[in-house]
Amino acid sequence: MTLYQNLAKRLREHIQHDFYKPGDKLPSVRQLAQEHGVSISTVQEAYRQLEQDALVEARPKSGYFVCSRKKDNLPSISRPPQRPLEVSQWEEVLNMLMNRSGNNGVQLQHAMPDMQAPTLKPLLKTLADLAKQKPELGLGYADIRGSEELRTQLCRLAVASGCQLHPDDLVVTSGCQEALSVCLRAVTEPGDIIAIESPSFYGSMQAIKAANLKAMEIPTHPETGISLEALELALDQWPIKAIFVTPTCNNPMGYTMPEDKKEQLYRLAQSYDIAIIEDDIYGDISYQFPRPKTIKSFDEDGRVLLCSSFSKTIAPGMRVGWIAPGRYRDKVTHIKYVSSSMCPVMPQLAIAKFIRLGGYAKHVRQMRQHYEQQRDHLLLAIKTYLPSDTRVSFPDGGFILWVELHASIDSMKLVERCREEGVDFAPGPLFSATGKYRNGFRLNFSEQNAERREWAIKTLANILQNSELRAKAG
């Protein structure tokens, strides 16, 4: 690194670790030059780089300040239908999964982590070594619950989220999608009603559909999550069998429920004697330190089924997820067996070693910082190029955010038009049981570099000028 890059890196770390808080004045150019023994121009170049990263702003005759990162123009509180509904939208989800822009396009539609990170190299080496040195490990049957070594390491990780687990408490799955599907079938019968946040991840919605369940979408706040008041009213009115939530670094909104609300949600489920299925797939890449507690950490009677995987922290192709199913362990294990039997062993052993040797902790630590910078880049681009009435979420972790355009805009038409120009995103109707959120969409900010993402937002802004994108009245 050059001198100015080193200085910028140190200042960035101080800002990210709240040594300098939003709105704080930073040391003067002259003061930093004296403290670090560098030239005035070196300090100016370092500050210029931080300005480009949207971490610092220069104020005339006042100096440099940490950007305030205001959470203004957040999406509105959702208002889903007040009755249970069958989930539709599968054709639309399949269309998004199958259709992609060309190789030169900007892919913002899938929640994919950055898989080019150099911190993944030890994991890749372990995988290669296992394949060469012990290839027979990948050929036979293994423990249906998953590798004991991996389950032991997962218990170590769970401590950070407030959970005290034993390896026997866990069941390894083929990713989080299987974990969610297994849990739904473990706590319901066809025709039952599931309470779920709105908007909610389309994979969760389709898991509800596949289990022949009905979704009761609950109003959700873009900062604090599912409305407990609305949920309690729904529990009084309808025979809801389980609550399905992503309370930490939510998909698609990005919020993290406050800890007291998580405990209140658990107590509410306890008072109505129903299960909670908790999707914590983004929890390890929360920008908060220490990472937020799970609802599972408050679980006294085993009613919380905690699901997660390494699909968002490492890579989706590893297909390693897990469940801490509490009182439903035997039923979950049986459903997992009849669903897909055991999971491939090699990825489990490689990830277990990656965790044990400290590689995973280092990787997620760097990814948190990386994704937070990427978030700020994208938020700045949205503020700069999209219409002034655009509403956008402010993620507390992960690498996705939610955008809400004027009510007259049809995101289904918008995505088709953008794809022609090489830009893909996930349109809003996919995140509802019945195709609501026509004017919303989700963006991923992990894969493409800042320049490519900015070009994508400019392209989207230009296309928005087209009046044909207006949604039909009503």
PDB file of C-alpha atoms in Angstrom, residues 1 3 13 32 34 62 80 159 161 167 173 205 234 283 294 304 310 369 418:
ATOM      1  CA  MET A   1       0.000   0.000   0.000  1.00  0.00           C
ATOM      2  CA  LEU A   3       1.275   6.019   2.325  1.00  0.00           C
ATOM      3  CA  GLU A  13     -11.077   1.322  10.695  1.00  0.00           C
ATOM      4  CA  LEU A  32      -2.561  14.174  10.770  1.00  0.00           C
ATOM      5  CA  GLN A  34       2.465  15.818  11.889  1.00  0.00           C
ATOM      6  CA  SER A  62     -14.660  23.665   8.846  1.00  0.00           C
ATOM      7  CA  PRO A  80     -50.443  -6.663   3.823  1.00  0.00           C
ATOM      8  CA  VAL A 159     -22.114 -18.821  21.742  1.00  0.00           C
ATOM      9  CA  SER A 161     -25.469 -15.339  19.351  1.00  0.00           C
ATOM     10  CA  PRO A 167     -23.612 -31.145  19.085  1.00  0.00           C
ATOM     11  CA  THR A 173     -28.941 -29.825   6.111  1.00  0.00           C
ATOM     12  CA  MET A 205     -42.795 -17.955   0.687  1.00  0.00           C
ATOM     13  CA  ALA A 234     -53.691 -12.119  14.204  1.00  0.00           C
ATOM     14  CA  GLY A 283     -26.554 -13.133  11.540  1.00  0.00           C
ATOM     15  CA  THR A 294     -30.986 -14.768  18.258  1.00  0.00           C
ATOM     16  CA  VAL A 304     -37.646 -22.094  18.615  1.00  0.00           C
ATOM     17  CA  PHE A 310     -22.882 -20.873   5.188  1.00  0.00           C
ATOM     18  CA  GLN A 369     -16.401  -4.237   6.831  1.00  0.00           C
ATOM     19  CA  CYS A 418     -33.586  -3.178 -17.282  1.00  0.00           C
TER      20      CYS A 418
END
